[in-house]
């Protein structure tokens, strides 16, 4: 029935708009070729029709206005078009209210039940001379389609085709869907704190490249960054430090929710990480009963790892964690809680396993699925939990054998905090240098030998913050490499090619500059 109404909706819109339009002179657009557009991630299928759509002041955006999510996507598109072009395009305007008495052409964002669009985040974008139609089964998928359309809007307007400027969009048809359902990046806000505004800027940028996950590494030895109302000293004491001795900081629960909501408007899931039982000096400093090392506690603002641990055999530690996870689960709509679990070098192996199994039960009790760094595969975890491969191939294989899905973040390929080369201004090099081409040239589907494709949930590029403390420094390490990871997560191996990618990447410069992104001008790319 819904299908029927949706079809009626599209039909009525198309008829209404063709009836209300006066016959128009066909514009002679310059020759275009949709297949030559600098789209990242490269779509699954592009067919060019060598015609064009002139985006101008009389373009109107239509969505199903009964469906608030679709209207919001239309509004988002309108705002982004205004930022890019200065055009103020009305949304769902009636013909009478359109400036200059009739819409020149229209953009439709439409829910479709077409079975060809049933894959998650699958969309179709059809561009003709007088209409653009984005069809998708879900708002998330329509939102991905919007990004493709935005990327097709040229930087330069054409002032000669009509008496008002037009932005010429090449015509044709794109059918598209992602390879992996999980396409993420991580930001370490614990080693250095990043403000809500800085996190929002990063979210907005990654949305443009169709990433759908932002993992926030919220706690570490150097700082605790999320308010827990039942344990206030975590932020009163643990939130006041960071690497290098700066002031640190933390998100109140309402600030965290502001980040979650901002991400949700871009169909990005926030995954909160509470790293444990190691990486917990800031927590134990706040509540010393948590400490399991027997060593005296001091605040820590250096960059060593592996020296702290919770006491894994104390019931009060688990009551504490029950409160922490309950409060964080309650303000996290996404399905996952990340428990860290990496580099617990001073936790005895059997205590480590016992701990991971206990914490998994707490996470599940609060309605979430557990993610942990690949070491968690050493414990007896349930098959719903997810291992994030960063270092040890055996752990990734063990997880897959146990029925766990695996997220791929191999440090030597996917760590955004590795230096580009010896001249890099920021970054570390323990996993090697990662040039922009090396970051791109690998295949997540086959990278870990013996890891079945069915076990791979997707990829994530983590950005650790030992050497960076603000947006500008963060962007230097993240951009442009994160754009390549977005393509690795979305596009098929058959459609990926460095020589072609580097040309499309060079064309991102205007977007990055317009958004004030301090990207690394790799000499491998002709910017
Ligand atoms: C990690 O890099 N310690 C997960």
XYZ file of C-alpha atoms in Angstrom, residues 88-349:
262
model
C 18.420 29.775 -1.696
C 16.296 26.950 -3.029
C 12.823 26.522 -1.562
C 11.681 23.169 -0.238
C 8.268 21.774 -1.166
C 7.150 25.187 -2.387
C 3.793 25.457 -4.108
C 3.990 26.769 -7.671
C 2.480 30.121 -6.629
C 5.049 30.752 -3.973
C 7.998 30.187 -6.243
C 9.843 33.332 -7.139
C 9.448 34.283 -10.776
C 6.107 32.441 -11.106
C 7.201 28.914 -11.965
C 9.938 26.527 -11.037
C 12.472 26.230 -13.804
C 13.375 22.700 -12.838
C 13.120 20.491 -9.766
C 14.983 18.095 -7.523
C 12.856 15.248 -6.121
C 13.908 13.149 -3.149
C 11.600 10.196 -3.065
C 11.109 7.036 -1.054
C 10.935 4.034 -3.348
C 10.147 0.395 -2.650
C 11.810 -0.740 -5.856
C 13.517 -4.048 -5.094
C 16.606 -2.941 -6.997
C 17.163 -0.492 -4.105
C 16.757 -2.991 -1.277
C 20.457 -3.184 -0.361
C 21.233 -1.032 2.661
C 22.109 2.592 1.717
C 21.409 1.870 -1.947
C 20.144 4.826 -3.993
C 19.531 5.881 -7.556
C 20.208 9.363 -8.867
C 18.813 10.319 -12.246
C 19.687 13.699 -13.737
C 17.807 15.040 -16.736
C 17.605 18.498 -18.262
C 14.570 19.523 -16.187
C 14.614 17.218 -13.180
C 16.802 15.399 -10.735
C 15.313 12.353 -9.035
C 16.889 10.681 -6.020
C 15.186 7.435 -5.054
C 15.973 5.310 -2.026
C 14.227 2.916 0.334
C 15.467 4.623 3.507
C 16.334 8.155 4.592
C 19.942 7.041 5.221
C 20.218 5.868 1.636
C 18.638 9.073 0.303
C 21.141 11.037 2.371
C 24.042 9.191 0.712
C 22.489 10.080 -2.656
C 22.372 13.747 -1.640
C 26.145 13.687 -1.131
C 26.636 12.427 -4.680
C 24.463 15.238 -5.995
C 26.350 17.832 -3.927
C 29.655 16.551 -5.280
C 28.336 17.052 -8.829
C 27.679 20.775 -8.340
C 30.576 22.549 -10.019
C 32.656 25.084 -8.207
C 32.238 27.606 -11.013
C 28.901 28.957 -12.107
C 28.051 29.627 -15.738
C 26.846 33.204 -16.341
C 26.267 32.992 -20.076
C 23.555 30.359 -20.556
C 20.720 32.425 -19.071
C 20.201 35.853 -17.612
C 20.788 34.395 -14.144
C 23.739 32.166 -13.184
C 23.492 28.397 -13.521
C 25.569 25.623 -12.013
C 25.703 22.981 -14.726
C 25.265 19.414 -13.459
C 26.066 16.624 -15.930
C 23.097 14.397 -16.742
C 22.766 10.618 -16.600
C 22.006 7.919 -14.103
C 23.906 6.640 -11.085
C 23.005 3.456 -9.253
C 25.015 2.999 -6.130
C 25.413 1.049 -2.904
C 28.234 0.449 -0.424
C 30.494 -2.584 -0.273
C 30.602 -2.509 3.549
C 27.838 -1.557 5.971
C 30.397 -0.192 8.485
C 32.558 2.670 7.205
C 34.129 4.608 10.005
C 36.788 6.722 11.495
C 37.806 7.133 15.142
C 38.815 10.236 17.002
C 40.854 10.001 20.205
C 39.471 12.819 22.362
C 41.251 11.410 25.436
C 44.942 12.076 24.747
C 43.936 15.584 23.728
C 40.446 16.927 24.171
C 38.512 18.179 21.130
C 35.572 20.521 21.562
C 31.999 19.784 20.496
C 32.400 22.234 17.603
C 35.612 20.530 16.449
C 33.955 17.102 16.528
C 30.937 18.460 14.633
C 33.165 19.878 11.920
C 34.820 16.472 11.477
C 31.403 14.771 11.340
C 30.186 17.160 8.682
C 33.262 16.553 6.536
C 33.163 12.759 6.731
C 29.438 12.729 5.905
C 30.293 14.247 2.513
C 32.304 11.101 1.727
C 29.545 8.724 2.926
C 31.199 7.449 6.102
C 28.565 6.214 8.546
C 30.412 5.675 11.845
C 32.345 7.925 14.202
C 33.987 6.034 17.049
C 34.932 8.329 19.939
C 37.804 7.106 22.110
C 36.474 8.800 25.254
C 38.806 7.583 27.985
C 42.469 6.793 28.406
C 45.330 7.157 30.880
C 45.556 10.879 30.180
C 41.894 11.851 30.505
C 38.254 10.878 31.036
C 36.016 12.874 28.661
C 32.397 11.937 29.334
C 30.250 12.944 32.278
C 28.985 10.023 34.380
C 26.445 11.434 36.795
C 26.777 8.642 39.352
C 30.588 8.974 39.458
C 31.272 12.731 39.146
C 34.974 12.645 39.988
C 35.683 10.890 36.669
C 35.396 14.274 35.002
C 36.095 16.508 38.042
C 39.517 14.864 38.419
C 40.021 12.624 35.377
C 38.816 15.249 32.904
C 41.336 17.889 33.900
C 44.465 16.471 32.243
C 45.749 15.695 28.783
C 49.001 14.867 26.972
C 51.534 17.641 27.398
C 49.885 19.111 30.487
C 47.042 21.053 28.842
C 43.703 21.734 30.512
C 41.889 18.690 29.107
C 38.105 18.889 29.170
C 35.044 16.660 28.921
C 31.601 16.469 27.390
C 28.592 16.815 29.641
C 25.965 14.224 28.817
C 23.950 16.865 27.033
C 26.980 17.919 24.958
C 27.596 14.274 24.055
C 23.942 14.027 23.010
C 24.395 17.139 20.895
C 27.215 15.318 19.061
C 25.090 12.167 18.740
C 22.170 14.182 17.313
C 24.375 16.104 14.898
C 25.836 12.806 13.669
C 22.362 11.225 13.426
C 21.191 14.082 11.185
C 23.978 12.924 8.852
C 23.113 9.224 9.350
C 26.352 8.644 11.214
C 26.391 6.369 14.264
C 28.462 7.433 17.256
C 30.272 4.582 18.999
C 31.494 5.518 22.475
C 34.623 3.770 23.744
C 35.449 3.334 27.408
C 38.904 1.769 27.198
C 39.595 -0.889 29.875
C 40.984 -2.720 31.836
C 44.212 -0.997 30.697
C 44.423 2.652 29.624
C 42.622 3.544 32.856
C 44.972 5.780 34.844
C 42.588 8.767 34.704
C 39.678 6.627 35.990
C 41.714 5.130 38.839
C 43.125 8.531 39.768
C 39.506 9.718 40.144
C 38.436 6.612 42.134
C 41.517 4.800 43.498
C 39.573 1.625 44.429
C 39.525 0.836 40.673
C 43.296 0.512 40.478
C 44.593 -3.015 39.999
C 48.335 -2.421 39.731
C 49.142 -1.821 43.422
C 51.288 1.140 42.361
C 50.658 4.692 43.645
C 48.577 6.855 41.320
C 49.636 10.141 39.746
C 48.086 12.034 36.881
C 49.690 11.061 33.581
C 50.311 13.424 30.660
C 52.938 11.458 28.730
C 52.399 9.038 25.844
C 53.487 5.647 27.162
C 50.929 2.831 27.108
C 50.285 -0.397 28.983
C 51.026 0.566 32.599
C 47.534 0.848 34.104
C 44.821 -1.686 34.915
C 41.522 -1.957 36.713
C 41.329 -4.493 39.530
C 39.520 -7.243 37.635
C 38.695 -9.322 40.739
C 36.766 -6.714 42.716
C 32.961 -6.691 42.642
C 32.885 -2.939 43.215
C 34.725 -2.450 39.901
C 31.873 -4.201 38.112
C 29.217 -2.193 40.011
C 31.062 0.936 38.896
C 31.168 -0.302 35.291
C 27.492 -1.200 35.419
C 26.708 2.445 36.267
C 29.077 3.833 33.631
C 27.789 1.587 30.859
C 24.143 2.086 31.880
C 24.484 5.869 31.724
C 26.363 5.868 28.428
C 24.074 3.280 26.821
C 21.085 5.448 27.780
C 22.402 8.410 25.758
C 23.740 6.367 22.835
C 21.088 5.384 20.284
C 23.555 3.323 18.201
C 23.797 -0.430 18.819
C 27.401 -0.545 20.070
C 29.537 0.162 23.118
C 33.297 -0.170 22.574
C 35.170 -1.483 25.603
C 38.713 -0.981 24.325
C 40.584 -3.974 25.717
C 43.900 -3.136 24.024
C 47.387 -3.153 25.460
C 46.430 -4.345 28.951
C 50.042 -5.333 29.513
C 49.930 -5.267 33.323
C 46.711 -7.286 33.594
C 47.327 -11.035 34.010
C 46.018 -12.950 30.980
